[in-house]
XYZ file of C-alpha atoms in Angstrom:
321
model
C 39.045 -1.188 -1.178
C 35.710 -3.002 -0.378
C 33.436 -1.676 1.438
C 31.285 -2.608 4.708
C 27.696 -3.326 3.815
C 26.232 -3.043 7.524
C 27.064 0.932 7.032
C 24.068 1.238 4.147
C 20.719 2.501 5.087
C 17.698 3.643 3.184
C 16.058 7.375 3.797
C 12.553 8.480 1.992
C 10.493 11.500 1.302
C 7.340 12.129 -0.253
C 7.464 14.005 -3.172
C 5.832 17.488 -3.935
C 6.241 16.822 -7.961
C 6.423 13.149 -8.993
C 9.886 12.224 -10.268
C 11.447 15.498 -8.693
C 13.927 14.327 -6.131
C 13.498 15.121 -2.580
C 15.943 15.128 0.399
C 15.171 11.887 3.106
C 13.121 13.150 5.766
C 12.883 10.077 7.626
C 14.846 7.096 7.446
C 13.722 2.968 7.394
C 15.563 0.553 9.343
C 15.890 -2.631 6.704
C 17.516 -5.998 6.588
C 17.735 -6.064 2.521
C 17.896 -3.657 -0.122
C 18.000 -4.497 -3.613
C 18.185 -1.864 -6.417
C 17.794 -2.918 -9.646
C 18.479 -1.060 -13.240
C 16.238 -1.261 -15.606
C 17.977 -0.303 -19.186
C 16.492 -1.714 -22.026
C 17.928 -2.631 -24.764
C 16.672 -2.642 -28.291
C 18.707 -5.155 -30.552
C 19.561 -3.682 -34.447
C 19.351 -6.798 -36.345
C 19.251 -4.950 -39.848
C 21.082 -8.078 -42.328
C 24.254 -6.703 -43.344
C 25.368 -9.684 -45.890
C 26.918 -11.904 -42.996
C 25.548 -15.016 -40.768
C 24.819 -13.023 -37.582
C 22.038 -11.922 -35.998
C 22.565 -8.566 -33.759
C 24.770 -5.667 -34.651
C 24.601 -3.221 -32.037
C 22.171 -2.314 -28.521
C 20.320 0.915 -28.713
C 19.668 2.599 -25.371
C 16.400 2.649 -24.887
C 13.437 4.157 -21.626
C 15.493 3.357 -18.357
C 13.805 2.912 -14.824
C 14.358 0.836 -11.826
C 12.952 -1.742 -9.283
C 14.250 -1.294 -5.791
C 12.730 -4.418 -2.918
C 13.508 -3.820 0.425
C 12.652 -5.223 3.928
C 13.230 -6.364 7.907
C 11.473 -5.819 10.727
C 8.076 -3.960 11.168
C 8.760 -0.166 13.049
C 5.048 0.820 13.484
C 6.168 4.397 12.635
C 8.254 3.585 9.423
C 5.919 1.251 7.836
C 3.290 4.125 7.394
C 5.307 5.116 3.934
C 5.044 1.931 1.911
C 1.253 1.274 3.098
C 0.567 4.662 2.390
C 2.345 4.406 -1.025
C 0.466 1.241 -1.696
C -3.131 1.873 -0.813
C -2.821 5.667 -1.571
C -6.483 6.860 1.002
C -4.954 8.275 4.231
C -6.634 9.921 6.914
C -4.744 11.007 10.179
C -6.918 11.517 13.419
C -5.507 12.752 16.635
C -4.283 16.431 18.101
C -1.071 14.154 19.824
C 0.237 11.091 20.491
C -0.475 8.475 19.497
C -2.035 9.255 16.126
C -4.025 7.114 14.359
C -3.386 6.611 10.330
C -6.455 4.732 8.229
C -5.564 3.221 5.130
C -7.312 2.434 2.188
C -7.229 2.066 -1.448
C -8.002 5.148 -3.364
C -10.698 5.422 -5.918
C -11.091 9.229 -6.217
C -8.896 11.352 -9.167
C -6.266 9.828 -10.435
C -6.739 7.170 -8.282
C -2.605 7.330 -8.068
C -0.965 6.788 -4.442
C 2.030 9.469 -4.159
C 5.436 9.156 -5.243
C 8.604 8.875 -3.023
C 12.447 9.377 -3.211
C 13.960 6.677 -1.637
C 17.908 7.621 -0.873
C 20.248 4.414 -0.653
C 23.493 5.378 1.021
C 26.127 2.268 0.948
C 29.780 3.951 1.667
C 30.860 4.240 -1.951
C 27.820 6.534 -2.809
C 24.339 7.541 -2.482
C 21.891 7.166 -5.038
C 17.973 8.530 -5.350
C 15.779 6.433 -6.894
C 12.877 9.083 -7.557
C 9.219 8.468 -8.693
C 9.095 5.589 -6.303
C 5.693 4.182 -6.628
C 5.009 1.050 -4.421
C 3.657 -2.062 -6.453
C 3.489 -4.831 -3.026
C 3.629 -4.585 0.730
C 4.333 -8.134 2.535
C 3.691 -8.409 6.435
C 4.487 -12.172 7.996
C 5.041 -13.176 11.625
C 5.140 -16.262 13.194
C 4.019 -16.785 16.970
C 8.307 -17.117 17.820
C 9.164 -14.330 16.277
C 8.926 -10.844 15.290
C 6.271 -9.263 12.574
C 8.368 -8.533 8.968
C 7.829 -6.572 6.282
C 8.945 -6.798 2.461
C 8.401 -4.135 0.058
C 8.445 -3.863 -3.922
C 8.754 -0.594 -6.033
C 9.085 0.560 -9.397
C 11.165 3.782 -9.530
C 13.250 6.467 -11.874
C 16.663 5.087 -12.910
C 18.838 6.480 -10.084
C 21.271 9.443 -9.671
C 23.793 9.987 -7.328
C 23.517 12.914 -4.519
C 24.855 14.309 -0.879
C 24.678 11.875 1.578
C 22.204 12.248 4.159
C 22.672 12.674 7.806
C 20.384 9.568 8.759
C 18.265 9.570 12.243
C 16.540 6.448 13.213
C 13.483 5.941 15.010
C 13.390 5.025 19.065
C 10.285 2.825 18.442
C 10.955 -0.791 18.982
C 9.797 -3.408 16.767
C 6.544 -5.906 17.659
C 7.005 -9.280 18.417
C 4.428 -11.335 16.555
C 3.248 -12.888 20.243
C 1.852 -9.536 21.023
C -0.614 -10.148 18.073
C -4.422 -10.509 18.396
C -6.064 -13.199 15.475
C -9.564 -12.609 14.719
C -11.875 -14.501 12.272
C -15.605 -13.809 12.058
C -15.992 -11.948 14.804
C -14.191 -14.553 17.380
C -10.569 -14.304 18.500
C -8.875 -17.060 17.913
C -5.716 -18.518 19.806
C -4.257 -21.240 17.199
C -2.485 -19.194 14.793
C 1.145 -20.497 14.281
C 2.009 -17.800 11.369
C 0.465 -16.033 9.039
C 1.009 -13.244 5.818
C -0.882 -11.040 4.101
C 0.447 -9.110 0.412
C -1.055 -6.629 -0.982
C -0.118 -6.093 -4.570
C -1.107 -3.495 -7.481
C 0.588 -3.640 -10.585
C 3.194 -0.340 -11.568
C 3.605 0.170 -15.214
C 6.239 2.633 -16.936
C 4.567 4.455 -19.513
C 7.486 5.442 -21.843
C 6.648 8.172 -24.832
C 8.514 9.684 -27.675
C 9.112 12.777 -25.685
C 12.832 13.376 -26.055
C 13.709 12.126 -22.533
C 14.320 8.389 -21.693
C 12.830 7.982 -18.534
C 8.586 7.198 -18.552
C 6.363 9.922 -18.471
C 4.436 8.298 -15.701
C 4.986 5.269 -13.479
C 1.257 4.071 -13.326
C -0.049 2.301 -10.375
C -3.123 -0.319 -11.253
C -5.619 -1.839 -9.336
C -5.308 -3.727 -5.935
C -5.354 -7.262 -4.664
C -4.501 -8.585 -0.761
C -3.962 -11.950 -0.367
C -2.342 -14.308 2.328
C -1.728 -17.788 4.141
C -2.143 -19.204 7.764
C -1.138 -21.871 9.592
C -3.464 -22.862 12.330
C -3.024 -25.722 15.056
C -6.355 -27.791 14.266
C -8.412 -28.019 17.246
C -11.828 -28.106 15.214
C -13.082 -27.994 12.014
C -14.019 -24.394 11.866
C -11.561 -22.760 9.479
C -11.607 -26.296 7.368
C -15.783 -25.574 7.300
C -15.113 -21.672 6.088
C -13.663 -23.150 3.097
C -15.667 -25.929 1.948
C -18.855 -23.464 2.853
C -17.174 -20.627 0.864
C -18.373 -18.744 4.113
C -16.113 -15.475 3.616
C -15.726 -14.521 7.253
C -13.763 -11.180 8.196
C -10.401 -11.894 9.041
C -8.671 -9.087 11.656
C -4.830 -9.415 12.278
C -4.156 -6.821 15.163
C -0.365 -5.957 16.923
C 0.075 -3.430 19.565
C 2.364 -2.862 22.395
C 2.993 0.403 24.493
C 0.833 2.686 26.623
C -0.071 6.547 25.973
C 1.713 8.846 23.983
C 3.910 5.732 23.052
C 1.050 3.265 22.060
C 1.764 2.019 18.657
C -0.286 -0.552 16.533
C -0.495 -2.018 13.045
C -3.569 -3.540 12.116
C -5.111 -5.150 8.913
C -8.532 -5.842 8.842
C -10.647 -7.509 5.949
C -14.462 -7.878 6.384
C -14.775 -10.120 3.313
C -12.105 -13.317 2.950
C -12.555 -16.235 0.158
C -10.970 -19.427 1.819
C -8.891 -20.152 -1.750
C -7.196 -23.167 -0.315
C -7.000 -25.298 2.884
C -5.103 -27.785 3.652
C -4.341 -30.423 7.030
C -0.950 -31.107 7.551
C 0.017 -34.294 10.045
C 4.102 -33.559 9.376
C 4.468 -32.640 13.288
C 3.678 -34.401 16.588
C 0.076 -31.936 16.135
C -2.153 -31.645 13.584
C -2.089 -27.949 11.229
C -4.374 -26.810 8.796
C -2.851 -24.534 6.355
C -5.290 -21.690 4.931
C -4.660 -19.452 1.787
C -7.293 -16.657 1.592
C -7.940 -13.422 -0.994
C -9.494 -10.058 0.517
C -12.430 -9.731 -1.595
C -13.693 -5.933 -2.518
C -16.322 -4.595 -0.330
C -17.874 -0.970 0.776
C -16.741 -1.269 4.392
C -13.278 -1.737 4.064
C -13.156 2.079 2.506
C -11.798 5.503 3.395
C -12.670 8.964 2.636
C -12.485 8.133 -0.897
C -15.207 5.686 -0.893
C -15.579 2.609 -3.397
C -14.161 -0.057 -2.471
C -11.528 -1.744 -0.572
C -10.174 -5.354 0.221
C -8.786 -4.345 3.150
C -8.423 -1.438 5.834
C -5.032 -1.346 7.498
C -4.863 1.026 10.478
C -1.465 2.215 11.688
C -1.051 4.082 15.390
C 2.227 6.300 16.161
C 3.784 9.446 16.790
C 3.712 10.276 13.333
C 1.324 13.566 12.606
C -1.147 14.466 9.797
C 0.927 15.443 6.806
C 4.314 13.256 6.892
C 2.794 10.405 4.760
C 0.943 12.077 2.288
């Protein structure tokens, strides 16, 4: 019989051991999830005396890519930012707590691993060794602030299914947003993104096992687009200037112990593109922009960073990372 896929949800944990599976701890409201096996195959195309070109697939290293997405949860979102940028530090003795994110550059320099648990009626299947490879937040001034996600995980196995437990927080509406560039706020932002990306490799070995010995996150880049009603020539000026002003996208809503916020702020932007659009009754100008690397932008670990993201919830020290 088929089966309903509005009863699937996704549940993580973090890992204490990469690639050891872990029970879901907490559980991510989403809109899409796409799994993906990776099994490659390597072709035997030894001639045998005939006019044909592959005899038989060999099994060889297996892993997966898993996407997923919907709307921002300011509490949920701390695990893929977290998994992304890898520098976490958690202030606060209650609610709200306040989570600062930026890339790591001590160690390893490796953000931790996940299990991510994908129940959809027929089965459940953990995709261990989740390391994330892109984080995508977009909002437009009508509706509410998404994410999208990327990963590169262990091939799956099937386990229990959880008992899921959703969070109470609401999600933000992208009108509750503050837009700052340079220092000034600014009140003509139609929509905007910003993706930050670092590569994931699988590093397969002869070893006797087929999955990769490591899943090995690379270096990070943050870039976006806006769309900006064009009152002035400001933003148009940033770009032909190559001024690099900061750029601060800031959403909040709530009071007290239930104040939650999600924040992205890069002191150092490159205008890469800019572009004015008369296809509506108003003019737009249409901005693409990098994060460039600076020493401001950095946690605990120091370096650099492209970007500091700053997440406020209910979520203590220690559930992240």
């Amino acid at each position: 019989m088929p089966q309903p896929s509005a009863r699937s949800f996704l549940g993580i944990a973090k890992e204490t051991t990469f690639g050891t599976a872990v029970a879901a701890t907490a559980f991510i409201p989403v809109k899409d999830m796409k799994p993906k096996e990776k099994l490659t195959l390597l072709p035997d195309k030894g001639m045998r005396g005939s006019m044909v070109e592959v005899y038989d697939e060999i099994s060889g290293p297996i892993w997966a890519e898993y996407e997923f997405g919907g709307d921002v949860f300011p509490d949920t979102l701390g695990w893929i930012a977290t998994g992304v940028l890898g520098d976490l530090a958690t202030t606060g003795a209650s609610a709200p707590y306040t989570h600062a994110l930026a890339v790591l550059n001590t160690g390893t320099a490796q953000p931790p691993s996940y299990t991510l648990s994908d129940y959809y009626a027929i089965s459940t299947r953990q995709f261990a060794g989740t390391k994330f490879s892109e984080l995508g937040l977009k909002f437009n001034g009508d509706g509410l602030l998404e994410y999208s996600a990327k990963a590169l995980t262990l091939a799956s196995a099937t386990a229990s299914a959880p008992t899921p437990s959703f969070t109470a927080v609401t999600p933000i509406a992208a009108w509750q947003g503050a837009v700052t560039i340079g220092g000034s706020t600014v009140t003509t932002l139609i929509d905007g993104e910003c993706t930050i990306k670092r590569p994931v490799s699988a590093i397969s070995t002869a070893d006797g096992t087929q999955a990769p010995v490591a899943l090995w996150s690379g270096p990070v880049t943050v870039s976006g687009k806006m769309t900006l009603i064009m009152e002035d020539d400001a933003q148009l000026t940033n770009y032909l200037t190559n001024a690099k002003p900061s750029l601060d996208f800031n959403f909040a809503q709530g009071a007290g112990a239930g104040a939650v916020q999600v924040k992205l702020h890069m002191t150092k932007c490159a205008y890469s593109g800019a572009e004015i659009s008369r296809g509506k009754d108003w003019i737009e100008l249409s901005v693409s922009y990098e994060g460039l690397a600076n020493t401001i932008d950095v946690g605990g670990s120091g370096g650099y960073s492209p970007i500091k993201m700053t997440i406020q919830n209910a979520i203590a020290s220690g559930t992240y990372k």
